Amino acid sequence: MTPPRRVLYLSPTAQLGGAEHSLLDLAAGLDRRRYEPRLLCLGDGPLLGAALGRGVDATIVTTPAAFARTSLRGSRTAVARLLGSTVRALPTFVAIRRAARRLAPALVHSNGNKTHLLSAPLALAGRLVVWHVRDFLPDRRPERLLVRLANAAVAALVANSSAVAAHLVRLGARPALVHAIPNGIDVSRFDPDGPRADLRAAFGWPEPTRVVGMVGVLARWKGQEVFLRAAREIAGRTRDVRFVVVGGEIYQTSGHGDFAAALRRLARELELDGVVAFAGHRDDVPEVLRALDVVVHASTEPEPFGRVIAEAMACARPVVWARGGGADEIVGATGLAALGVERGNPAALAAAIARALAEPDAARRWAREGRVRIAERFDIDRHVERIQELYASLTGSGG
Ligand code: GLC
């Protein structure tokens, strides 16, 4: 029997957002008789312990602060600065190359733009490198360059939705290189039945309060501001609804920072004291989702995938969601389509939340359809299988 082939995963961060949870589910889910995962993170953080806890060998490489703050998302990073900080990341690149030599992986699988860039020289030197693209890359010079680099050197581009895949092709990626493989959800962990977080007790809310919540990284484009404005509209009409914002400001890239404080200020300005609570980062996401009467997704930009929508659906929660990108693909033609709203529109968001609250029977029915859809089409096992099929086709090791 051939020994398992090693896969070296590269993560640009050791924080735990959707991209990292998805990577971890994949790495931990690999068939160990065939593949042996190793994880290398740029910088320290909770991903490291989480990986080790799930049997994935993980180490860190340090990275200069200026490079850690660089982000390709949106227009936050000017080309010149990106190049400048890339040069400063040379020691990081050397550390990655050394790790690749030592571990001799059959494949390198990069999970974000920065490690895409840093793995390109390995690809050019002949190593099998896969880039997992989890963002809509802006249509600008540095990103088009990145795509050209991929065409020249990378073995495969995995996109986390068909929308991201189509966007990559629009940016110039060779269609044959691009594989749309949606994320998978562990539907036994994200299950409708199971313990619920006691949010009412935590925030001193009266029974019987209905709770509407947003779960996810605190970032401008995730739309927590839109959510607060929608909460304002609903709170003006109904007294027994409370709102909770769950999530931390975990990414340290430029364009992030001070957003949590700005949100709290906005909540005060909107006179939402006692109506909105900020729960911070939570590790018990299934418990939190199960405690919510309505889950809200409010991204103001098209969502590349939208993991929280799938997690909430797996827990059979009614989800109000912002249309576009991967979100449309997750929800599909389930009854939850009725709760899809225009992005960045607080009034539309408030109307959909109000509808979910006013029609609990319909909302429950739609939510059950959501659970079925995730279990049938977005199960983590299916995701791992598809990635392993891709690995097999790239390494030429059969099925
Ligand atoms: C990124 C995307 C998000 C997706 C996650 C997992 O964080 O922004 O849409 O759910 O990656 O692929």
Short mmCIF file of C-alpha atoms and ligand atoms in Angstrom, two decimals:
data_model
loop_
_atom_site.label_atom_id
_atom_site.label_comp_id
_atom_site.label_asym_id
_atom_site.label_seq_id
_atom_site.Cartn_x
_atom_site.Cartn_y
_atom_site.Cartn_z
CA MET A 1 0.00 0.00 0.00
CA THR A 2 1.26 3.48 -0.80
CA PRO A 3 1.84 5.68 2.25
CA PRO A 4 -0.50 8.68 2.64
CA ARG A 5 0.45 11.71 0.58
CA ARG A 6 1.21 14.83 2.52
CA VAL A 7 -0.78 18.01 1.88
CA LEU A 8 0.71 21.26 3.16
CA TYR A 9 -2.03 23.82 3.91
CA LEU A 10 -0.99 27.47 4.02
CA SER A 11 -3.20 29.91 5.91
CA PRO A 12 -2.49 33.66 5.77
CA THR A 13 -3.92 34.04 9.26
CA ALA A 14 -4.26 32.04 12.46
CA GLN A 15 -7.54 33.77 13.35
CA LEU A 16 -10.76 31.79 13.05
CA GLY A 17 -13.18 33.18 10.47
CA GLY A 18 -15.27 31.42 7.86
CA ALA A 19 -12.31 30.80 5.56
CA GLU A 20 -10.33 29.18 8.35
CA HIS A 21 -13.21 27.08 9.71
CA SER A 22 -13.75 25.81 6.17
CA LEU A 23 -10.07 24.94 5.78
CA LEU A 24 -10.00 23.19 9.14
CA ASP A 25 -13.08 21.09 8.35
CA LEU A 26 -11.37 20.02 5.14
CA ALA A 27 -7.96 19.25 6.63
CA ALA A 28 -9.45 17.37 9.58
CA GLY A 29 -11.83 15.48 7.33
CA LEU A 30 -9.24 14.04 4.93
CA ASP A 31 -9.09 10.28 4.57
CA ARG A 32 -5.90 9.65 6.56
CA ARG A 33 -5.13 6.47 4.67
CA ARG A 34 -4.69 8.62 1.57
CA TYR A 35 -3.70 12.09 2.77
CA GLU A 36 -1.82 13.52 5.71
CA PRO A 37 -2.54 17.20 6.43
CA ARG A 38 0.03 19.70 7.72
CA LEU A 39 -0.90 23.30 8.40
CA LEU A 40 1.35 26.33 8.30
CA CYS A 41 -0.13 29.65 9.52
CA LEU A 42 1.31 33.11 9.12
CA GLY A 43 1.32 34.38 12.70
CA ASP A 44 -0.10 32.95 15.90
CA GLY A 45 -3.76 32.65 16.87
CA PRO A 46 -6.63 30.32 17.80
CA LEU A 47 -6.53 28.38 14.50
CA LEU A 48 -3.35 26.72 15.72
CA GLY A 49 -4.90 25.17 18.83
CA ALA A 50 -8.11 24.35 16.97
CA ALA A 51 -6.12 22.46 14.34
CA LEU A 52 -4.04 20.55 16.87
CA GLY A 53 -7.24 19.72 18.77
CA ARG A 54 -8.61 18.09 15.64
CA GLY A 55 -5.49 16.09 14.92
CA VAL A 56 -4.03 18.39 12.29
CA ASP A 57 -0.34 19.06 12.82
CA ALA A 58 0.09 22.85 12.75
CA THR A 59 2.96 25.31 13.05
CA ILE A 60 3.40 29.03 12.63
CA VAL A 61 5.80 31.17 10.68
CA THR A 62 6.23 34.72 11.83
CA THR A 63 5.51 37.48 9.40
CA PRO A 64 6.35 41.20 9.38
CA ALA A 65 3.54 43.40 10.77
CA ALA A 66 3.29 45.45 7.57
CA PHE A 67 2.64 42.32 5.52
CA ALA A 68 0.15 40.96 8.05
CA ARG A 69 -1.92 44.14 7.66
CA THR A 70 -1.99 43.95 3.86
CA SER A 71 -5.29 42.99 2.32
CA LEU A 72 -6.30 42.59 -1.31
CA ARG A 73 -9.98 42.77 -0.47
CA GLY A 74 -11.74 45.93 -1.66
CA SER A 75 -9.51 48.87 -2.48
CA ARG A 76 -7.70 48.87 0.81
CA THR A 77 -4.24 48.22 -0.46
CA ALA A 78 -2.52 50.29 -3.11
CA VAL A 79 -0.42 48.35 -5.62
CA ALA A 80 2.80 50.00 -4.53
CA ARG A 81 2.17 49.17 -0.89
CA LEU A 82 1.30 45.61 -1.72
CA LEU A 83 4.55 45.16 -3.61
CA GLY A 84 6.50 46.91 -0.86
CA SER A 85 5.10 44.71 1.85
CA THR A 86 5.60 41.62 -0.32
CA VAL A 87 9.30 42.41 -0.47
CA ARG A 88 9.30 42.73 3.29
CA ALA A 89 7.65 39.32 3.46
CA LEU A 90 10.77 37.71 2.02
CA PRO A 91 11.70 36.05 5.35
CA THR A 92 8.18 34.59 5.45
CA PHE A 93 8.63 33.20 1.97
CA VAL A 94 11.98 31.69 2.93
CA ALA A 95 10.34 30.03 5.95
CA ILE A 96 7.57 28.59 3.76
CA ARG A 97 10.07 27.28 1.24
CA ARG A 98 12.09 25.68 3.99
CA ALA A 99 8.96 24.01 5.39
CA ALA A 100 8.04 22.77 1.91
CA ARG A 101 11.52 21.25 1.51
CA ARG A 102 11.42 19.61 4.92
CA LEU A 103 7.90 18.23 4.64
CA ALA A 104 8.13 17.32 0.95
CA PRO A 105 4.36 17.53 0.42
CA ALA A 106 2.73 15.98 -2.64
CA LEU A 107 0.63 19.14 -2.78
CA VAL A 108 0.52 22.66 -1.36
CA HIS A 109 -2.98 24.07 -0.74
CA SER A 110 -3.14 27.82 -0.08
CA ASN A 111 -6.19 29.37 1.61
CA GLY A 112 -5.87 33.12 0.96
CA ASN A 113 -4.38 35.82 -1.23
CA LYS A 114 -1.22 36.36 0.76
CA THR A 115 -0.24 32.72 0.79
CA HIS A 116 -1.28 32.48 -2.87
CA LEU A 117 1.34 35.10 -3.60
CA LEU A 118 3.95 33.46 -1.38
CA SER A 119 3.33 30.01 -2.85
CA ALA A 120 3.67 31.19 -6.45
CA PRO A 121 7.46 30.75 -6.52
CA LEU A 122 7.01 27.16 -5.30
CA ALA A 123 4.57 26.58 -8.14
CA LEU A 124 6.92 28.15 -10.65
CA ALA A 125 9.64 25.83 -9.36
CA GLY A 126 7.48 22.86 -10.24
CA ARG A 127 5.56 22.04 -7.07
CA LEU A 128 1.84 21.13 -7.28
CA VAL A 129 0.09 24.15 -5.78
CA VAL A 130 -3.66 24.66 -5.36
CA TRP A 131 -5.13 28.08 -4.58
CA HIS A 132 -8.41 28.10 -2.71
CA VAL A 133 -10.08 31.36 -3.71
CA ARG A 134 -12.68 32.51 -1.19
CA ASP A 135 -13.15 36.12 -2.32
CA PHE A 136 -14.28 38.08 -5.33
CA LEU A 137 -10.92 39.53 -6.33
CA PRO A 138 -11.36 43.15 -7.38
CA ASP A 139 -10.84 43.81 -11.08
CA ARG A 140 -7.55 45.69 -10.71
CA ARG A 141 -4.01 45.26 -11.88
CA PRO A 142 -2.51 43.36 -8.95
CA GLU A 143 -5.37 40.86 -8.91
CA ARG A 144 -5.25 40.33 -12.69
CA LEU A 145 -1.53 39.75 -12.27
CA LEU A 146 -2.25 37.19 -9.59
CA VAL A 147 -4.63 35.41 -11.97
CA ARG A 148 -2.02 35.42 -14.75
CA LEU A 149 0.44 33.95 -12.29
CA ALA A 150 -2.10 31.24 -11.54
CA ASN A 151 -2.53 30.47 -15.24
CA ALA A 152 1.22 30.09 -15.59
CA ALA A 153 2.06 28.10 -12.50
CA VAL A 154 -0.78 26.82 -10.36
CA ALA A 155 -2.25 23.31 -10.70
CA ALA A 156 -5.83 24.28 -9.78
CA LEU A 157 -7.96 27.15 -8.55
CA VAL A 158 -10.70 26.04 -6.17
CA ALA A 159 -13.53 28.57 -5.89
CA ASN A 160 -15.87 28.42 -2.88
CA SER A 161 -18.93 29.05 -5.11
CA SER A 162 -19.88 29.04 -8.79
CA ALA A 163 -20.16 32.83 -8.57
CA VAL A 164 -16.51 33.13 -7.48
CA ALA A 165 -15.50 30.63 -10.17
CA ALA A 166 -17.25 32.65 -12.89
CA HIS A 167 -15.64 35.82 -11.57
CA LEU A 168 -12.18 34.24 -11.76
CA VAL A 169 -12.77 33.34 -15.40
CA ARG A 170 -13.92 36.93 -16.04
CA LEU A 171 -10.62 38.12 -14.56
CA GLY A 172 -8.78 35.95 -17.07
CA ALA A 173 -8.32 32.60 -15.34
CA ARG A 174 -8.19 29.59 -17.68
CA PRO A 175 -11.59 27.90 -17.31
CA ALA A 176 -10.02 24.43 -17.15
CA LEU A 177 -8.03 25.53 -14.10
CA VAL A 178 -11.07 26.61 -12.09
CA HIS A 179 -13.07 24.19 -9.94
CA ALA A 180 -16.20 25.40 -8.16
CA ILE A 181 -16.40 23.33 -4.97
CA PRO A 182 -18.73 24.81 -2.34
CA ASN A 183 -17.90 24.55 1.35
CA GLY A 184 -19.26 21.73 3.42
CA ILE A 185 -21.05 21.89 6.76
CA ASP A 186 -20.80 19.31 9.54
CA VAL A 187 -24.53 18.67 9.75
CA SER A 188 -24.20 16.56 12.88
CA ARG A 189 -22.68 19.49 14.76
CA PHE A 190 -24.93 22.06 13.10
CA ASP A 191 -28.10 20.18 13.93
CA PRO A 192 -31.57 21.54 14.79
CA ASP A 193 -31.63 19.56 18.04
CA GLY A 194 -29.10 20.22 20.73
CA PRO A 195 -28.33 22.65 23.52
CA ARG A 196 -29.11 26.34 23.04
CA ALA A 197 -27.10 29.26 24.37
CA ASP A 198 -29.04 31.09 27.08
CA LEU A 199 -28.91 34.56 25.55
CA ARG A 200 -31.88 35.82 27.54
CA ALA A 201 -30.13 35.10 30.81
CA ALA A 202 -26.81 36.42 29.51
CA PHE A 203 -28.27 39.80 28.62
CA GLY A 204 -31.02 40.02 31.24
CA TRP A 205 -33.80 40.03 28.68
CA PRO A 206 -37.34 39.29 29.82
CA GLU A 207 -39.14 36.09 28.78
CA PRO A 208 -40.80 35.70 26.30
CA THR A 209 -38.50 37.66 24.08
CA ARG A 210 -37.85 36.72 20.51
CA VAL A 211 -34.23 37.03 19.48
CA VAL A 212 -32.90 38.07 16.09
CA GLY A 213 -29.17 37.70 15.59
CA MET A 214 -26.27 38.20 13.29
CA VAL A 215 -23.30 35.87 13.60
CA GLY A 216 -19.94 36.50 11.96
CA VAL A 217 -16.73 38.42 11.85
CA LEU A 218 -17.18 42.13 12.57
CA ALA A 219 -16.27 43.83 9.30
CA ARG A 220 -17.86 46.71 7.45
CA TRP A 221 -18.85 44.69 4.40
CA LYS A 222 -20.61 42.10 6.55
CA GLY A 223 -23.29 44.76 7.15
CA GLN A 224 -23.64 44.91 10.93
CA GLU A 225 -24.53 48.60 10.50
CA VAL A 226 -27.41 47.73 8.18
CA PHE A 227 -28.55 45.21 10.79
CA LEU A 228 -28.57 47.88 13.55
CA ARG A 229 -30.60 50.23 11.36
CA ALA A 230 -33.10 47.46 10.61
CA ALA A 231 -33.25 46.70 14.35
CA ARG A 232 -34.13 50.36 14.95
CA GLU A 233 -37.12 50.11 12.60
CA ILE A 234 -38.43 46.92 14.17
CA ALA A 235 -37.87 48.08 17.75
CA GLY A 236 -39.99 51.14 16.98
CA ARG A 237 -42.96 48.88 16.21
CA THR A 238 -42.57 45.83 18.46
CA ARG A 239 -41.50 45.58 22.07
CA ASP A 240 -40.77 41.91 22.55
CA VAL A 241 -37.91 41.53 20.07
CA ARG A 242 -34.23 41.73 20.99
CA PHE A 243 -31.20 41.79 18.70
CA VAL A 244 -27.76 40.35 19.16
CA VAL A 245 -24.55 40.91 17.22
CA VAL A 246 -22.23 37.93 17.66
CA GLY A 247 -18.64 38.09 16.46
CA GLY A 248 -15.30 39.72 16.99
CA GLU A 249 -13.07 41.97 14.99
CA ILE A 250 -10.57 39.23 14.35
CA TYR A 251 -8.75 40.22 11.18
CA GLN A 252 -5.99 42.77 11.71
CA THR A 253 -5.66 43.82 8.07
CA SER A 254 -5.93 47.49 7.18
CA GLY A 255 -9.50 48.67 6.75
CA HIS A 256 -10.42 46.70 9.85
CA GLY A 257 -9.97 48.11 13.33
CA ASP A 258 -12.16 50.28 15.56
CA PHE A 259 -15.24 48.91 13.86
CA ALA A 260 -16.54 47.29 17.04
CA ALA A 261 -16.39 50.66 18.80
CA ALA A 262 -18.11 52.36 15.86
CA LEU A 263 -20.93 49.80 16.01
CA ARG A 264 -21.48 50.39 19.71
CA ARG A 265 -21.57 54.14 19.06
CA LEU A 266 -24.13 53.65 16.30
CA ALA A 267 -26.29 51.50 18.59
CA ARG A 268 -26.25 54.29 21.19
CA GLU A 269 -27.09 56.92 18.57
CA LEU A 270 -30.00 54.82 17.39
CA GLU A 271 -31.13 54.52 21.03
CA LEU A 272 -30.92 50.76 20.98
CA ASP A 273 -29.69 50.39 24.58
CA GLY A 274 -31.36 47.33 26.08
CA VAL A 275 -32.59 46.25 22.66
CA VAL A 276 -29.29 45.28 21.02
CA ALA A 277 -26.53 43.30 22.70
CA PHE A 278 -22.99 42.65 21.52
CA ALA A 279 -21.90 39.14 22.39
CA GLY A 280 -18.34 39.27 21.02
CA HIS A 281 -16.63 36.23 19.53
CA ARG A 282 -18.20 32.88 20.49
CA ASP A 283 -16.89 29.37 20.01
CA ASP A 284 -20.31 27.78 20.55
CA VAL A 285 -21.82 28.87 17.23
CA PRO A 286 -24.29 25.95 16.85
CA GLU A 287 -25.64 26.67 20.37
CA VAL A 288 -25.96 30.37 19.53
CA LEU A 289 -27.70 29.73 16.21
CA ARG A 290 -30.20 27.37 17.85
CA ALA A 291 -31.03 30.12 20.37
CA LEU A 292 -32.01 32.57 17.62
CA ASP A 293 -35.58 32.90 16.32
CA VAL A 294 -34.29 34.54 13.16
CA VAL A 295 -30.72 34.53 11.83
CA VAL A 296 -29.67 37.52 9.74
CA HIS A 297 -27.03 37.77 7.05
CA ALA A 298 -26.60 41.34 5.77
CA SER A 299 -23.45 41.58 3.67
CA THR A 300 -23.27 44.76 1.64
CA GLU A 301 -21.08 43.20 -1.04
CA PRO A 302 -21.86 39.96 -2.89
CA GLU A 303 -20.98 37.14 -0.51
CA PRO A 304 -18.33 34.79 -1.94
CA PHE A 305 -19.94 31.82 -0.19
CA GLY A 306 -21.71 32.80 3.04
CA ARG A 307 -20.90 30.03 5.47
CA VAL A 308 -23.14 31.31 8.25
CA ILE A 309 -26.20 31.03 5.99
CA ALA A 310 -25.47 27.34 5.44
CA GLU A 311 -24.76 26.77 9.15
CA ALA A 312 -28.02 28.45 10.15
CA MET A 313 -29.95 26.44 7.56
CA ALA A 314 -28.35 23.22 8.84
CA CYS A 315 -29.69 24.17 12.29
CA ALA A 316 -33.13 24.68 10.66
CA ARG A 317 -33.25 28.37 11.52
CA PRO A 318 -35.21 30.91 9.47
CA VAL A 319 -32.58 33.02 7.70
CA VAL A 320 -33.00 36.51 6.32
CA TRP A 321 -30.19 36.96 3.85
CA ALA A 322 -28.67 39.49 1.45
CA ARG A 323 -28.94 38.35 -2.15
CA GLY A 324 -26.00 37.81 -4.47
CA GLY A 325 -22.90 35.67 -4.95
CA GLY A 326 -22.68 32.35 -3.16
CA ALA A 327 -25.68 33.16 -0.93
CA ASP A 328 -28.07 32.56 -3.86
CA GLU A 329 -26.46 29.17 -4.47
CA ILE A 330 -26.79 28.10 -0.82
CA VAL A 331 -30.46 29.07 -0.45
CA GLY A 332 -31.50 27.86 -3.92
CA ALA A 333 -35.20 27.39 -4.47
CA THR A 334 -36.07 26.60 -0.84
CA GLY A 335 -38.83 28.57 0.84
CA LEU A 336 -36.09 30.69 2.39
CA ALA A 337 -35.79 32.40 -1.00
CA ALA A 338 -38.75 34.50 0.20
CA LEU A 339 -36.50 36.00 2.89
CA GLY A 340 -33.77 37.16 0.49
CA VAL A 341 -33.29 40.93 0.43
CA GLU A 342 -31.48 43.60 -1.52
CA ARG A 343 -28.00 44.30 -0.11
CA GLY A 344 -27.39 47.41 1.98
CA ASN A 345 -31.06 48.27 2.41
CA PRO A 346 -32.10 48.50 6.09
CA ALA A 347 -35.81 48.97 5.29
CA ALA A 348 -35.89 45.83 3.13
CA LEU A 349 -33.97 43.92 5.80
CA ALA A 350 -36.41 45.09 8.50
CA ALA A 351 -39.39 44.05 6.35
CA ALA A 352 -38.01 40.53 5.84
CA ILE A 353 -37.18 40.12 9.54
CA ALA A 354 -40.67 41.35 10.44
CA ARG A 355 -42.15 38.83 8.02
CA ALA A 356 -40.18 35.94 9.49
CA LEU A 357 -41.40 36.96 12.96
CA ALA A 358 -45.01 37.49 11.87
CA GLU A 359 -45.31 34.19 9.99
CA PRO A 360 -43.63 31.71 12.33
CA ASP A 361 -45.28 28.64 10.79
CA ALA A 362 -44.14 29.48 7.27
CA ALA A 363 -40.71 30.46 8.57
CA ARG A 364 -40.37 27.12 10.35
CA ARG A 365 -41.39 25.24 7.22
CA TRP A 366 -38.87 27.14 5.10
CA ALA A 367 -36.20 26.54 7.73
CA ARG A 368 -36.82 22.77 7.60
CA GLU A 369 -36.43 22.85 3.82
CA GLY A 370 -33.16 24.64 4.44
CA ARG A 371 -31.90 21.85 6.67
CA VAL A 372 -32.74 19.24 4.04
CA ARG A 373 -30.96 21.20 1.33
CA ILE A 374 -27.75 21.57 3.35
CA ALA A 375 -27.75 17.91 4.36
CA GLU A 376 -28.29 16.84 0.76
CA ARG A 377 -25.98 19.22 -1.09
CA PHE A 378 -23.53 20.88 1.29
CA ASP A 379 -22.48 18.07 3.60
CA ILE A 380 -18.83 18.23 4.71
CA ASP A 381 -18.20 14.64 3.60
CA ARG A 382 -19.18 15.50 0.05
CA HIS A 383 -16.88 18.55 0.13
CA VAL A 384 -13.91 16.52 1.34
CA GLU A 385 -14.63 13.87 -1.27
CA ARG A 386 -14.63 16.40 -4.09
CA ILE A 387 -11.36 17.98 -2.95
CA GLN A 388 -9.76 14.54 -2.62
CA GLU A 389 -10.92 13.69 -6.16
CA LEU A 390 -9.21 16.86 -7.32
CA TYR A 391 -6.01 15.97 -5.41
CA ALA A 392 -6.07 12.52 -6.97
CA SER A 393 -6.45 13.88 -10.47
CA LEU A 394 -3.57 16.32 -9.90
CA THR A 395 -1.16 13.88 -8.33
CA GLY A 396 -2.12 11.15 -10.78
CA SER A 397 -2.83 8.71 -7.97
CA GLY A 398 -6.12 7.36 -9.28
CA GLY A 399 -9.45 7.59 -7.42
C1 GLC B 1 -14.59 33.89 3.11
C2 GLC B 1 -15.79 34.46 2.39
C3 GLC B 1 -17.10 33.84 2.88
C4 GLC B 1 -16.99 32.32 2.91
C5 GLC B 1 -15.72 31.87 3.63
C6 GLC B 1 -15.52 30.38 3.52
O1 GLC B 1 -14.57 34.29 4.43
O2 GLC B 1 -15.87 35.86 2.58
O3 GLC B 1 -18.16 34.19 2.03
O4 GLC B 1 -18.12 31.78 3.53
O5 GLC B 1 -14.59 32.49 3.06
O6 GLC B 1 -15.26 29.98 2.19
#
